[in-house]
Protein backbone atom coordinates (compact mmCIF):
# COMPACT_ATOMS: atom_id res chain seq x y z
CA MET A 1 -2.17 -16.45 -64.07
CA LYS A 2 0.72 -15.76 -61.63
CA VAL A 3 1.27 -13.26 -58.86
CA ASN A 4 4.61 -11.67 -57.95
CA ASP A 5 7.18 -13.87 -56.17
CA SER A 6 6.80 -11.76 -53.07
CA SER A 7 3.19 -12.91 -52.76
CA ILE A 8 4.05 -16.63 -52.88
CA PRO A 9 3.43 -18.19 -49.44
CA SER A 10 6.40 -19.35 -47.36
CA PRO A 11 7.05 -23.08 -47.47
CA GLU A 12 7.22 -23.02 -43.67
CA LEU A 13 3.38 -22.51 -43.56
CA SER A 14 1.04 -25.42 -43.35
CA THR A 15 -0.38 -26.68 -46.70
CA ALA A 16 -3.82 -25.23 -45.87
CA ASP A 17 -2.29 -21.83 -44.95
CA ARG A 18 -0.24 -21.84 -48.18
CA ILE A 19 -3.38 -22.49 -50.20
CA ILE A 20 -5.23 -19.72 -48.45
CA GLU A 21 -2.44 -17.18 -48.95
CA ALA A 22 -1.88 -18.02 -52.63
CA ALA A 23 -5.59 -17.98 -53.38
CA MET A 24 -6.28 -14.65 -51.60
CA ALA A 25 -3.34 -13.09 -53.41
CA LEU A 26 -4.84 -14.20 -56.74
CA PHE A 27 -8.32 -13.11 -55.75
CA PHE A 28 -7.11 -9.66 -54.65
CA ARG A 29 -5.09 -9.20 -57.85
CA TYR A 30 -7.48 -10.46 -60.47
CA GLY A 31 -10.92 -10.64 -58.90
CA TYR A 32 -12.62 -13.62 -57.41
CA SER A 33 -14.49 -15.04 -60.38
CA ARG A 34 -11.50 -14.95 -62.75
CA VAL A 35 -9.49 -17.26 -60.51
CA VAL A 36 -10.16 -21.02 -60.63
CA VAL A 37 -8.71 -23.85 -58.52
CA ASP A 38 -6.32 -24.68 -61.38
CA ASP A 39 -4.73 -21.23 -60.98
CA ILE A 40 -4.11 -21.93 -57.31
CA VAL A 41 -2.67 -25.33 -58.11
CA ARG A 42 -0.28 -23.87 -60.66
CA GLU A 43 0.73 -21.08 -58.32
CA LEU A 44 1.82 -23.55 -55.63
CA ALA A 45 2.92 -26.39 -57.87
CA ILE A 46 0.68 -28.87 -56.04
CA SER A 47 -2.00 -31.25 -57.15
CA LYS A 48 -5.68 -30.41 -57.35
CA LYS A 49 -6.25 -33.40 -55.02
CA THR A 50 -4.17 -31.67 -52.35
CA VAL A 51 -6.38 -28.61 -52.52
CA TYR A 52 -9.53 -30.68 -52.20
CA ASN A 53 -8.08 -32.61 -49.29
CA HIS A 54 -8.15 -29.35 -47.30
CA PHE A 55 -11.07 -27.38 -48.80
CA GLY A 56 -14.35 -28.14 -50.51
CA GLY A 57 -13.75 -25.60 -53.26
CA LYS A 58 -12.94 -22.04 -54.05
CA SER A 59 -15.72 -20.60 -51.94
CA GLU A 60 -14.49 -22.47 -48.87
CA ILE A 61 -11.00 -21.14 -49.48
CA LEU A 62 -12.32 -17.63 -49.75
CA ASN A 63 -14.21 -17.83 -46.42
CA ALA A 64 -11.13 -19.28 -44.67
CA GLY A 65 -9.10 -16.39 -46.10
CA ILE A 66 -11.59 -13.85 -44.80
CA ASP A 67 -11.46 -15.45 -41.33
CA ARG A 68 -7.68 -15.35 -41.34
CA PHE A 69 -7.60 -11.80 -42.52
CA ALA A 70 -10.01 -10.82 -39.71
CA ARG A 71 -7.89 -12.54 -37.08
CA ARG A 72 -4.71 -10.88 -38.24
CA PHE A 73 -6.33 -7.47 -38.50
CA GLN A 74 -7.76 -7.68 -35.01
CA GLN A 75 -4.45 -8.92 -33.49
CA ARG A 76 -2.53 -6.01 -34.86
CA ALA A 77 -5.26 -3.47 -33.92
CA ASP A 78 -5.23 -4.81 -30.34
CA GLU A 79 -1.38 -4.40 -30.24
CA ILE A 80 -1.73 -0.74 -31.30
CA VAL A 81 -4.69 0.30 -29.11
CA ASP A 82 -3.33 -1.52 -25.97
CA ASN A 83 0.24 -0.16 -26.28
CA VAL A 84 0.71 2.00 -23.18
CA ASP A 85 4.00 3.40 -24.64
CA LEU A 86 2.18 5.19 -27.48
CA SER A 87 0.46 8.54 -27.25
CA LEU A 88 -3.05 8.92 -28.55
CA ARG A 89 -1.73 10.67 -31.64
CA GLN A 90 0.64 7.83 -32.28
CA LYS A 91 -2.09 5.23 -31.78
CA LEU A 92 -4.37 7.05 -34.25
CA ASN A 93 -1.62 7.30 -36.81
CA ALA A 94 -0.63 3.65 -36.38
CA TYR A 95 -4.21 2.39 -36.53
CA LEU A 96 -5.04 4.40 -39.62
CA GLN A 97 -1.93 3.11 -41.31
CA HIS A 98 -2.98 -0.40 -40.34
CA ILE A 99 -6.40 0.11 -41.97
CA GLY A 100 -4.74 1.48 -45.09
CA GLU A 101 -2.13 -1.30 -45.38
CA SER A 102 -4.68 -3.96 -44.66
CA PHE A 103 -7.07 -2.90 -47.42
CA SER A 104 -4.82 -1.21 -49.98
CA ARG A 105 -3.75 -4.40 -51.72
CA VAL A 106 -7.39 -5.36 -52.39
CA SER A 107 -8.24 -4.25 -55.90
CA LYS A 108 -11.46 -2.52 -56.90
CA ASP A 109 -12.19 -5.46 -59.19
CA PHE A 110 -12.06 -7.82 -56.17
CA TRP A 111 -14.75 -5.85 -54.23
CA GLU A 112 -17.01 -5.55 -57.27
CA ASP A 113 -16.59 -9.19 -58.21
CA LEU A 114 -17.15 -10.43 -54.67
CA LYS A 115 -20.33 -8.38 -54.30
CA ARG A 116 -21.61 -9.95 -57.53
CA SER A 117 -20.26 -13.53 -57.16
CA GLU A 118 -20.30 -14.18 -53.40
CA PRO A 119 -22.73 -11.77 -51.81
CA THR A 120 -22.74 -13.51 -48.47
CA ALA A 121 -18.91 -13.36 -48.21
CA TYR A 122 -19.01 -9.74 -49.43
CA ARG A 123 -21.51 -8.87 -46.67
CA ARG A 124 -19.22 -10.53 -44.12
CA THR A 125 -16.25 -8.39 -45.19
CA VAL A 126 -18.31 -5.22 -45.18
CA ASP A 127 -19.70 -5.96 -41.72
CA PHE A 128 -16.29 -6.86 -40.40
CA ARG A 129 -14.72 -3.61 -41.66
CA ARG A 130 -17.55 -1.60 -40.09
CA ASP A 131 -17.52 -3.40 -36.74
CA MET A 132 -13.69 -3.31 -36.36
CA GLN A 133 -13.56 0.41 -37.17
CA LEU A 134 -16.36 1.09 -34.70
CA ARG A 135 -14.76 -0.94 -31.94
CA TYR A 136 -11.27 0.52 -32.18
CA LEU A 137 -12.15 4.07 -33.09
CA THR A 138 -14.56 4.17 -30.15
CA GLN A 139 -11.75 2.99 -27.85
CA LEU A 140 -9.38 5.64 -29.19
CA VAL A 141 -11.97 8.41 -29.01
CA GLU A 142 -12.94 7.52 -25.40
CA GLU A 143 -9.21 7.53 -24.53
CA GLY A 144 -9.02 10.97 -26.14
CA VAL A 145 -11.91 12.17 -24.00
CA ARG A 146 -10.22 10.86 -20.81
CA VAL A 147 -6.97 12.73 -21.49
CA GLY A 148 -8.74 15.90 -22.64
CA TYR A 149 -7.86 15.76 -26.33
CA ILE A 150 -11.38 15.21 -27.53
CA ARG A 151 -14.52 17.12 -26.50
CA ASN A 152 -16.77 15.26 -24.13
CA ASP A 153 -20.03 15.71 -26.01
CA GLU A 154 -22.24 13.82 -28.47
CA SER A 155 -20.35 15.19 -31.50
CA ARG A 156 -17.69 12.46 -31.03
CA ASN A 157 -20.21 9.66 -31.65
CA LEU A 158 -21.44 11.39 -34.82
CA ALA A 159 -17.84 11.83 -35.94
CA ILE A 160 -17.18 8.05 -35.56
CA ILE A 161 -20.27 7.14 -37.57
CA MET A 162 -19.39 9.76 -40.30
CA PHE A 163 -15.83 8.40 -40.49
CA ILE A 164 -16.92 4.76 -40.96
CA SER A 165 -19.61 5.70 -43.41
CA THR A 166 -17.36 7.92 -45.45
CA VAL A 167 -14.53 5.39 -45.66
CA GLY A 168 -16.93 2.75 -46.81
CA GLN A 169 -18.32 4.95 -49.52
CA LEU A 170 -14.91 6.11 -50.71
CA THR A 171 -13.99 2.48 -51.34
CA ASP A 172 -17.20 1.75 -53.15
CA ALA A 173 -16.84 2.16 -56.90
CA ASP A 174 -20.62 2.34 -57.43
CA PHE A 175 -20.82 5.26 -55.05
CA LEU A 176 -17.89 7.20 -56.54
CA GLY A 177 -19.24 6.52 -60.03
CA GLN A 178 -22.24 8.84 -59.26
CA PHE A 179 -19.96 11.88 -59.35
CA PRO A 180 -18.26 13.70 -62.21
CA ASP A 181 -14.70 12.77 -63.03
CA ASP A 182 -13.45 16.34 -62.33
CA ILE A 183 -14.49 15.82 -58.73
CA THR A 184 -13.44 12.18 -58.14
CA ARG A 185 -10.05 12.57 -59.82
CA SER A 186 -8.90 14.79 -57.08
CA ILE A 187 -9.63 12.21 -54.37
CA PRO A 188 -6.48 10.40 -53.28
CA ALA A 189 -5.84 7.18 -55.10
CA THR A 190 -4.87 5.04 -52.07
CA THR A 191 -7.01 3.89 -49.21
CA THR A 192 -4.43 5.12 -46.74
CA GLU A 193 -4.48 8.65 -48.10
CA ARG A 194 -8.30 8.78 -48.27
CA ILE A 195 -8.64 7.63 -44.66
CA ASP A 196 -6.01 10.18 -43.51
CA GLN A 197 -7.82 13.02 -45.20
CA VAL A 198 -11.23 11.98 -43.95
CA LEU A 199 -10.05 11.66 -40.37
CA SER A 200 -8.20 14.99 -40.53
CA ILE A 201 -11.38 16.72 -41.59
CA LEU A 202 -13.60 15.12 -39.00
CA LEU A 203 -11.24 15.40 -36.09
CA ARG A 204 -11.01 19.17 -36.44
CA GLY A 205 -14.60 19.28 -35.20
CA ILE A 206 -14.05 17.29 -32.02
CA LEU A 207 -10.44 17.95 -30.95
CA THR A 208 -9.64 20.35 -28.14
CA ASP A 209 -6.83 22.84 -28.11
CA LYS A 210 -4.88 20.55 -25.77
CA PHE A 211 -4.41 18.01 -28.56
CA TYR A 212 -2.56 20.54 -30.72
CA GLN A 213 -0.56 21.97 -27.95
CA GLU A 214 0.97 18.66 -26.80
């Protein structure tokens, strides 16, 4: 079981980081339960002893990978939201692209497998995704209110909750599986496209004319 060469960690990383990156790439590609420590060992051409010198097992590697993903996601989100040189429209576009790029390489099999095999880790990722979207979308919406792009009423809070809820459901295979194929096949295939469409629909209800005029 091998991933593409582009996914192989740089040798400049620490051994622990290389193990995490190789393991997460395999997990994302094939699903968590299908990958064993031997696959990670082969991917990196290291000994199994080296892996166990740094981690207690596959589950520990997974949780370290989730922590690292969370740190990187938050760092980039902070850079976008705190950039005074970007307009609100540019921040929204950049942040949505960041969400899409961050989650688009995670396969449906990974989410389903994680939910079944590591429910605690799955819950952590779901909670993280919700909390980060709530934090940064709230910041961006409040900025929009201050500059007059977004209406200053309670509809903006409902729009935030609807957005987070909808994005979560649109990445849940069990949820989408409830609907006929002739409906779901028209939904964009990538996370980025789905997020963009959802936001476009919701924002129309809370944006002021000023947003479109500038």
